mmCIF file of C-alpha atoms in Angstrom:
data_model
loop_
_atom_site.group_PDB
_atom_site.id
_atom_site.type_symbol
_atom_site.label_atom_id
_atom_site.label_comp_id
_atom_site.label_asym_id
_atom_site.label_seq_id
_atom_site.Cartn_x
_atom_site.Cartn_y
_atom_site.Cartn_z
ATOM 1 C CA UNK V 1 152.914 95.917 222.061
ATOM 2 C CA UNK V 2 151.874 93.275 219.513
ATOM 3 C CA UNK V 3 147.903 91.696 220.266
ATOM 4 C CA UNK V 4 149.907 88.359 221.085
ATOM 5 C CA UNK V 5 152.026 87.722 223.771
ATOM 6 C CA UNK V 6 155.365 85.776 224.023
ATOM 7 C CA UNK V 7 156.909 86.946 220.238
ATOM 8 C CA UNK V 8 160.407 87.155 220.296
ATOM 9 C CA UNK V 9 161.469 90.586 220.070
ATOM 10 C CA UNK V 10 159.305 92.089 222.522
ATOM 11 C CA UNK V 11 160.505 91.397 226.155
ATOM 12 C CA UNK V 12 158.842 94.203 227.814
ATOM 13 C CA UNK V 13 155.650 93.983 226.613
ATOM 14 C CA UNK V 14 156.131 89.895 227.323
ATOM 15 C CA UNK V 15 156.745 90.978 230.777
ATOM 16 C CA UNK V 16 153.993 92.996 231.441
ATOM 17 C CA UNK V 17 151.121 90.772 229.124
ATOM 18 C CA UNK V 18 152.534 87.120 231.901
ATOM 19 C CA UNK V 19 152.801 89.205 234.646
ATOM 20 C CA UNK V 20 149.357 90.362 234.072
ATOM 21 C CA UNK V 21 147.860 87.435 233.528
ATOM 22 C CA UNK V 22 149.328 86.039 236.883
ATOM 23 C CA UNK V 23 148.503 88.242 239.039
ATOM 24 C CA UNK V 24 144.514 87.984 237.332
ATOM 25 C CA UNK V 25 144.429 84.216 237.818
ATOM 26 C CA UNK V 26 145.317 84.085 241.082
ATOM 27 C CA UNK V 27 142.450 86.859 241.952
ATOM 28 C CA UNK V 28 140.412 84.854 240.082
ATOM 29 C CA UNK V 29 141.041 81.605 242.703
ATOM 30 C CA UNK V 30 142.499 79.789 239.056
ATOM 31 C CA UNK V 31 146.239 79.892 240.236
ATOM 32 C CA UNK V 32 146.457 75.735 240.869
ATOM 33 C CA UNK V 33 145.853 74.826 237.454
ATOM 34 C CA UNK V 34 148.685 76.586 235.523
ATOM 35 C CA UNK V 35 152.254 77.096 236.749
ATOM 36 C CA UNK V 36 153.225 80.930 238.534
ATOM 37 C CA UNK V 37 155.044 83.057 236.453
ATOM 38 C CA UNK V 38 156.795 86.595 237.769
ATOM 39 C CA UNK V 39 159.516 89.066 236.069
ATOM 40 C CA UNK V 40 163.243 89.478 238.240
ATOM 41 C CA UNK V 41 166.203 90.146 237.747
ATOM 42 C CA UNK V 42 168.877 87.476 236.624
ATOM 43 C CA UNK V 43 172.700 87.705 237.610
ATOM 44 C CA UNK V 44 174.576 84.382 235.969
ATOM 45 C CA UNK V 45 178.023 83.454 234.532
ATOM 46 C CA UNK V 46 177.826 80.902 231.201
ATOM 47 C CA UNK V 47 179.271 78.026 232.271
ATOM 48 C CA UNK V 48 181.621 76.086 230.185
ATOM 49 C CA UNK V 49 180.108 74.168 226.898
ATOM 50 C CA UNK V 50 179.581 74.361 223.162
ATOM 51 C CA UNK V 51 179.786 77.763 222.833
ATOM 52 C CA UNK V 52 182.794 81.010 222.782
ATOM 53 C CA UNK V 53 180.931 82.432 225.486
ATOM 54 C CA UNK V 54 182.424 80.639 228.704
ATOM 55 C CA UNK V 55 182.312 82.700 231.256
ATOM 56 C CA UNK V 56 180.610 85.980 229.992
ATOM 57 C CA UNK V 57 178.359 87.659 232.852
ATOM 58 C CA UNK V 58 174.738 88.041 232.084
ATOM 59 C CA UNK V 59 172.596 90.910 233.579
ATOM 60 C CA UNK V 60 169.391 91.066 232.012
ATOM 61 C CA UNK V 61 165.548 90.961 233.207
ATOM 62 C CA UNK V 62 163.889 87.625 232.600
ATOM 63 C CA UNK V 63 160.518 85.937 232.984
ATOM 64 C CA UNK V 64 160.675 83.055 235.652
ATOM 65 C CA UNK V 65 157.740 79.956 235.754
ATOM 66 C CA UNK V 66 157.356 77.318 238.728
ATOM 67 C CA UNK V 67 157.464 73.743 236.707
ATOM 68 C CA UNK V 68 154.362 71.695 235.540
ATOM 69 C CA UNK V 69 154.306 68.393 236.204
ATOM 70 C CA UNK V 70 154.333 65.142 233.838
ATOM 71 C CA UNK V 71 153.998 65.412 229.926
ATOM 72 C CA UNK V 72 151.574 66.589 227.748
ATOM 73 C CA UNK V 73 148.059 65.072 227.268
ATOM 74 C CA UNK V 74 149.072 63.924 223.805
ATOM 75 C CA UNK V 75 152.121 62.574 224.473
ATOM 76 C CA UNK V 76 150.184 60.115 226.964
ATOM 77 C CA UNK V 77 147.490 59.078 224.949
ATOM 78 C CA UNK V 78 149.122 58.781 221.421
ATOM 79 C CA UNK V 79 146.113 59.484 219.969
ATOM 80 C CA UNK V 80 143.579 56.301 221.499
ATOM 81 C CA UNK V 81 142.770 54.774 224.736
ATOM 82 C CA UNK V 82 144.749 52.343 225.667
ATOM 83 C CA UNK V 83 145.382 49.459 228.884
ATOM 84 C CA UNK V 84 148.290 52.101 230.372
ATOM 85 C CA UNK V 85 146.860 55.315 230.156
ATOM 86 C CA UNK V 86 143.212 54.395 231.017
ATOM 87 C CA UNK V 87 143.543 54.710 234.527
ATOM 88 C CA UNK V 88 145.099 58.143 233.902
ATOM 89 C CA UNK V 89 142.020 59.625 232.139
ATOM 90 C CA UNK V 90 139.746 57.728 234.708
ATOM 91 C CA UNK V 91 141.556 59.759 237.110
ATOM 92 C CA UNK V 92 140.681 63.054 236.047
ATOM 93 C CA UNK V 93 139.764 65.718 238.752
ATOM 94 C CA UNK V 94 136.520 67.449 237.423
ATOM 95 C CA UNK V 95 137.285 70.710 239.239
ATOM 96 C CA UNK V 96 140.524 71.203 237.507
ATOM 97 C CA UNK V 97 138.665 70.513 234.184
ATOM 98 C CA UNK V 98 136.402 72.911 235.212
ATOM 99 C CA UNK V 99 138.706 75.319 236.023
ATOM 100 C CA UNK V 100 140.640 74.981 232.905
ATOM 101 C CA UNK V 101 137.989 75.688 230.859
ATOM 102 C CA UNK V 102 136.825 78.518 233.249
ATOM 103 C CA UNK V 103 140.656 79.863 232.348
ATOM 104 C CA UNK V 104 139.860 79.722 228.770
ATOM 105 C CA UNK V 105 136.803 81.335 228.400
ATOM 106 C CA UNK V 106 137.358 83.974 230.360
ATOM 107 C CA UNK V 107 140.842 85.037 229.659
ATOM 108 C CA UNK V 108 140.010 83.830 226.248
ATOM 109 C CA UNK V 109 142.925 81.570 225.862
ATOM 110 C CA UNK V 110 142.748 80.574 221.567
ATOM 111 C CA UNK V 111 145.628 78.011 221.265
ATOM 112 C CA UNK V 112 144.477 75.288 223.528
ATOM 113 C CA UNK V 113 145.320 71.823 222.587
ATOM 114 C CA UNK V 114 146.737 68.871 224.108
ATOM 115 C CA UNK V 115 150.185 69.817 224.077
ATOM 116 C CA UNK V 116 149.341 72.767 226.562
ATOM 117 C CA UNK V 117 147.761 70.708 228.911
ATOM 118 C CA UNK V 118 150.180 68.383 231.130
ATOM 119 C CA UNK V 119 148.986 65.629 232.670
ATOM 120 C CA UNK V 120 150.807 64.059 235.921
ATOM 121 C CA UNK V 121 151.287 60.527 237.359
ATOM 122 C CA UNK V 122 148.488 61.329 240.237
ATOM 123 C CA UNK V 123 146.247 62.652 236.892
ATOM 124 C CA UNK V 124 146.525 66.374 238.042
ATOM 125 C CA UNK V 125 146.235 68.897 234.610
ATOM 126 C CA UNK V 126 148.475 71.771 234.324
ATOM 127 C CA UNK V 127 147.492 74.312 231.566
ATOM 128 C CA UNK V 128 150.897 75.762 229.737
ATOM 129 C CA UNK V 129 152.065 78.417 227.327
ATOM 130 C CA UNK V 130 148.842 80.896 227.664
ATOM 131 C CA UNK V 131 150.246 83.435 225.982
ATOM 132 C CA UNK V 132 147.480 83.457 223.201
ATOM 133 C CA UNK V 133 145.089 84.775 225.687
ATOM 134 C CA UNK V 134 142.665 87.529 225.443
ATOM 135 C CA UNK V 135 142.146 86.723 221.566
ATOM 136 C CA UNK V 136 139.883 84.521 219.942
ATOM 137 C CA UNK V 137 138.704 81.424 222.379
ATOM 138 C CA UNK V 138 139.326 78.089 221.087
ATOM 139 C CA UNK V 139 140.022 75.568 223.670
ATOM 140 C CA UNK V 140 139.380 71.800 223.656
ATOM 141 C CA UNK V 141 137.802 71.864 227.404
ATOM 142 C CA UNK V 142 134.782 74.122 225.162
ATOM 143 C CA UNK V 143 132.742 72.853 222.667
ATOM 144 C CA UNK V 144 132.068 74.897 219.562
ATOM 145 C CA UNK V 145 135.780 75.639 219.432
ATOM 146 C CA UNK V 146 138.247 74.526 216.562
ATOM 147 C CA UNK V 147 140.514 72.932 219.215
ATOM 148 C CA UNK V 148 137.794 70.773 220.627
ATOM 149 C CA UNK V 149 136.119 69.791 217.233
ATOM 150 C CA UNK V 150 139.358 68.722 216.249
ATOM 151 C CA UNK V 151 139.594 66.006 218.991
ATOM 152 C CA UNK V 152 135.947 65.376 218.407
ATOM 153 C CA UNK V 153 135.542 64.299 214.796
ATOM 154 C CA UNK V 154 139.864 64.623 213.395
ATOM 155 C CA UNK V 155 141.641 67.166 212.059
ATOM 156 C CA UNK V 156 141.146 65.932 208.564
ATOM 157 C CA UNK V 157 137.291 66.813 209.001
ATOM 158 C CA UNK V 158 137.862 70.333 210.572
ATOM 159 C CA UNK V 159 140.922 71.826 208.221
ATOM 160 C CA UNK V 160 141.207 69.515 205.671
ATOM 161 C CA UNK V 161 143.088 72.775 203.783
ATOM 162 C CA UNK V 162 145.999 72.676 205.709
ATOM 163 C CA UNK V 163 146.944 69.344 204.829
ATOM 164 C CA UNK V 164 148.397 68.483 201.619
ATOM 165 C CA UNK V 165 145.664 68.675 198.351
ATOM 166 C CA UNK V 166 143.782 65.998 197.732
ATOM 167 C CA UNK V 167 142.715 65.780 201.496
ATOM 168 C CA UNK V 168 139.293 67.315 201.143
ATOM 169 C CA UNK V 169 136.392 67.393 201.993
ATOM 170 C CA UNK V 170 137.974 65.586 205.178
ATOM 171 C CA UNK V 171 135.861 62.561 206.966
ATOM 172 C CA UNK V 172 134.717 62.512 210.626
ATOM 173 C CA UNK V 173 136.415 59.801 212.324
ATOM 174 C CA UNK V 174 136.218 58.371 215.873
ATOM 175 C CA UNK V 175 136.925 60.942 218.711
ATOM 176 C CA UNK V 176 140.433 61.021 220.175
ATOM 177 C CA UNK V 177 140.829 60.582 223.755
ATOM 178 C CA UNK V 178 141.200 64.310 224.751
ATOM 179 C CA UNK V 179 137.553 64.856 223.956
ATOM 180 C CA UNK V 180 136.941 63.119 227.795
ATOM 181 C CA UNK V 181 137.969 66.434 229.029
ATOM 182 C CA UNK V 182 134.959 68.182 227.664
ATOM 183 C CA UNK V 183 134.197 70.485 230.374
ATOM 184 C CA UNK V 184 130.193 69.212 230.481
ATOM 185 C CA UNK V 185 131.476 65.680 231.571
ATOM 186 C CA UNK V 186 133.185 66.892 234.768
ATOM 187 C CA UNK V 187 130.308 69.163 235.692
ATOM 188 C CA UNK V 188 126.577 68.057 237.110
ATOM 189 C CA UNK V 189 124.192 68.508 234.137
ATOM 190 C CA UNK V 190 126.715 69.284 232.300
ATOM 191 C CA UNK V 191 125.831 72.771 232.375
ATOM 192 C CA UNK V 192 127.842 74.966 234.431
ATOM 193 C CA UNK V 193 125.570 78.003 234.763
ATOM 194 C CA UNK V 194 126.780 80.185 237.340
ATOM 195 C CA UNK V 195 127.951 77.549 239.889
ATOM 196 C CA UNK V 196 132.215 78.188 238.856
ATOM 197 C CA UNK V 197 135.128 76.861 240.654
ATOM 198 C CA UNK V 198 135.811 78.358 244.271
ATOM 199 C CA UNK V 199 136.622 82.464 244.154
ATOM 200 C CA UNK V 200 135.765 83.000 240.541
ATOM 201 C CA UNK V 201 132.602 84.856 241.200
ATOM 202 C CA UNK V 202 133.969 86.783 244.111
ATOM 203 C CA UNK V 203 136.237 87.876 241.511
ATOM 204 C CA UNK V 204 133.899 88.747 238.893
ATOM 205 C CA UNK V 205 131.954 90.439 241.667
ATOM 206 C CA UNK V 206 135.151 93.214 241.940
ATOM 207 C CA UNK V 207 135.614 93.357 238.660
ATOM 208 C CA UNK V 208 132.310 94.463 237.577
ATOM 209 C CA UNK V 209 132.640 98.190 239.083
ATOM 210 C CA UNK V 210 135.919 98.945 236.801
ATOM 211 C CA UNK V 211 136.424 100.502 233.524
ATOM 212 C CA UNK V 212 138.393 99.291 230.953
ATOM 213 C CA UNK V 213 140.816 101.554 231.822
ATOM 214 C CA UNK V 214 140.828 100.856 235.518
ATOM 215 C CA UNK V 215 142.123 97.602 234.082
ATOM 216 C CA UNK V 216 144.568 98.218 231.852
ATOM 217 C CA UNK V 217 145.981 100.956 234.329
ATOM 218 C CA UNK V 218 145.377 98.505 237.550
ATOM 219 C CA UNK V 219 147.073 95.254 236.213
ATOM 220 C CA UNK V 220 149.722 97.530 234.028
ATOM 221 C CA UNK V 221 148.474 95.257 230.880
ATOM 222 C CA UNK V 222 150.571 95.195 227.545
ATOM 223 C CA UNK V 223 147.501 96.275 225.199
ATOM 224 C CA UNK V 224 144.161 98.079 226.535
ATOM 225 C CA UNK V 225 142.430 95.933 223.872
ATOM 226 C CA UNK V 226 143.129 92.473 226.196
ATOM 227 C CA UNK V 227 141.631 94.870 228.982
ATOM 228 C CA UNK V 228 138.756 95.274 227.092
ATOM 229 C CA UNK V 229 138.237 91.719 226.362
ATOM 230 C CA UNK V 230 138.444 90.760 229.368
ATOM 231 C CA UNK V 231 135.777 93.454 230.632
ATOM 232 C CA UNK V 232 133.191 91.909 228.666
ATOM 233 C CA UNK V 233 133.772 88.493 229.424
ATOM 234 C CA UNK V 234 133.918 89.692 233.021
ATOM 235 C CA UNK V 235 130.769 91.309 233.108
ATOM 236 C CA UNK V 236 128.823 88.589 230.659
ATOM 237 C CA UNK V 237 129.906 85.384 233.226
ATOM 238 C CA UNK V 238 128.297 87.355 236.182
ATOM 239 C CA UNK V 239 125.506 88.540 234.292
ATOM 240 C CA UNK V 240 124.682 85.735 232.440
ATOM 241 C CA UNK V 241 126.411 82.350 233.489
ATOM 242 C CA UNK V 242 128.986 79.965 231.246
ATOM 243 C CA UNK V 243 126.699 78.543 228.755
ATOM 244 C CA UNK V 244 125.392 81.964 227.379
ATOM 245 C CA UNK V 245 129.150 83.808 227.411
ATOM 246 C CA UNK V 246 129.474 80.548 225.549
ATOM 247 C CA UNK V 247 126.975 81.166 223.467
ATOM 248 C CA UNK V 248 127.949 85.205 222.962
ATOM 249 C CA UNK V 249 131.821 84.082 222.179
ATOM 250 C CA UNK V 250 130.922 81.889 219.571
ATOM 251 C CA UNK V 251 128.395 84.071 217.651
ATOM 252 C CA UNK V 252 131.239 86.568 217.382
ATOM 253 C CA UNK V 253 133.721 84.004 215.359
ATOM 254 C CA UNK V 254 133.492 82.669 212.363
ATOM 255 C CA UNK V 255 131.504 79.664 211.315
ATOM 256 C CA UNK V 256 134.561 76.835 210.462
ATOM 257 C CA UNK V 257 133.688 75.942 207.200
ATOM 258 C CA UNK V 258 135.397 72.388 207.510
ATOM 259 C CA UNK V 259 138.541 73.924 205.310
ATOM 260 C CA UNK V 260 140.722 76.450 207.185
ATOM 261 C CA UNK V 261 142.687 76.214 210.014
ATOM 262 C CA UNK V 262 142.668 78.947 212.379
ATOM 263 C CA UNK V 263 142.029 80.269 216.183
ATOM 264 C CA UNK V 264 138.827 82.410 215.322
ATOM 265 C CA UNK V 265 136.089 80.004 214.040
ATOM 266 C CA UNK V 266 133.175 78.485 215.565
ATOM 267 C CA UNK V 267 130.794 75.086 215.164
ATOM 268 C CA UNK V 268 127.530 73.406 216.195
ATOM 269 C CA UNK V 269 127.882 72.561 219.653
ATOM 270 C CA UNK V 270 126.816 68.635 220.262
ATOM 271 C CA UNK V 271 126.535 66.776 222.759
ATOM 272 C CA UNK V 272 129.026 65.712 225.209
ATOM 273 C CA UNK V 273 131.247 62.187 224.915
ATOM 274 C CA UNK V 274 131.919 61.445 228.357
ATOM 275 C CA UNK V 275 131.671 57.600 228.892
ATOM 276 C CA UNK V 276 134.679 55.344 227.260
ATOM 277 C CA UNK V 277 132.494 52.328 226.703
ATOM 278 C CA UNK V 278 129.797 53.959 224.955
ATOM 279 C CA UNK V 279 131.417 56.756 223.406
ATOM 280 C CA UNK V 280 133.236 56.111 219.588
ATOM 281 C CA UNK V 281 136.626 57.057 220.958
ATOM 282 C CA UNK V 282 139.956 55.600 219.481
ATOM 283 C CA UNK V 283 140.562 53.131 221.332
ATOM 284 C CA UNK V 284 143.205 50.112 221.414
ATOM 285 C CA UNK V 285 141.924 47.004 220.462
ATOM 286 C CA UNK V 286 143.193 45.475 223.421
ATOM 287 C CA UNK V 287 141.687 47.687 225.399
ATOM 288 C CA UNK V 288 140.144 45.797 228.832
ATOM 289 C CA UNK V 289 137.450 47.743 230.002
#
């Protein structure tokens, strides 16, 4: 099986890397912030349309998800702050952020942006499309990630190399509104320490007396090399709390270098922009606040 999940051309391993990762975040009490997925059987007829296959019968296995409500993040704020979305983002629940960002770091999720995360009309978060876990982390709930220093200074400033010549060296600009979901501004002090969202350290608790192999075998993972990944982020969170498996993830990536785009990199972690009035975030200029 390929280190990635969800390439086309590998259906089996697919099933076995989602169904895996499943059945570990609801053990891990992290099941309410992304949708359920499961593996069954599917028995259809095509129905009539633009196509020559009107009534073939279709017997296959397939991978099933329960729905996540409302849109993406980015598709609500466009990109700044604005009179109709404000109450949205003010709406937040800090748990769920917290949880999210649990979810990344330790299933090391390394495509998280704003299109992954949906945002309802009640402001509940649904994380989507995880299938770039148990790589690289880079996650815009975590600072010192490529995702999140995008939304923090512009993508201009982070990869100016993947953007037609002439664009570098980028220049910071104002944060974008997705930088509000910076896991320190939904969590008391900011630091999270060992104090994580309800059943996560029960789970790291049972985790801790199994091999690498007792993972791979007991969850049936696609690769034994996203069981051990997730062995050592496992055993750091209980041993040593968010901030320092922070801290260990991002020594092992790359430094960005402000150039290249990519999952694996990592940056100076600064302080938090949690307040809209204070904080330079793009914001309309009609903005009441």
């Amino acid at each position: 099986c390929p280190l990635k999940g969800g390439l086309m051309g590998h259906g089996q391993c697919n099933f076995r890397f989602l169904t895996a990762l499943n059945q570990l975040t609801e053990e891990a009490g992290l099941a309410a912030i992304t949708p359920t997925s499961w593996t069954g059987p599917l028995h259809a007829i095509l129905p009539k349309g633009h196509h020559s296959n009107t009534g073939v019968q279709v017997n296959t296995r397939t991978q099933f998800y329960t729905v996540a409500e409302g849109v993406s993040i980015e598709a609500v704020t466009g990109g700044r702050i604005t009179n109709k979305n404000i109450a949205l983002l003010r709406g937040l629940k800090s748990e769920q952020i917290r949880m999210a960002a649990m979810f990344d770091l330790m299933f090391s999720e390394a495509d998280r942006h704003g299109q992954n995360v949906f945002l309802a009309e009640n402001s509940d978060i649904q994380i989507i499309d995880n299938e770039n876990c148990f790589g690289p982390t880079n996650s815009m709930f975590i600072p010192g990630t490529q995702k999140y220093e995008i939304y923090r200074i512009g993508y201009g400033a982070v990869c100016c190399g993947n953007l037609p010549a002439g664009n570098c060296p980028g220049k910071p600009t104002a944060s974008a509104p997705e930088i509000l979901l910076d896991y320190r501004c939904h969590t008391p002090g900011g630091k999270m320490g060992k104090d994580y969202p309800v059943g996560v350290m029960e789970f790291l608790t049972r985790m801790e007396p199994l091999t690498v192999q007792d993972i791979y075998e007991k969850y049936q993972m696609s690769r034994i090399d996203h069981a051990r990944i997730l062995k050592e982020r496992t055993t750091w969170l209980l041993q040593y709390g968010f901030e320092e498996t922070l801290t260990r993830v991002l020594a092992q990536q790359e430094p960005g270098d402000g150039i290249r785009y990519g999952f694996n990199f990592s940056y100076p972690i600064h302080p938090p922009c949690c307040d809209v009035q204070s904080c330079d975030i793009r914001k309309d200029p009609q903005l009441t606040l």
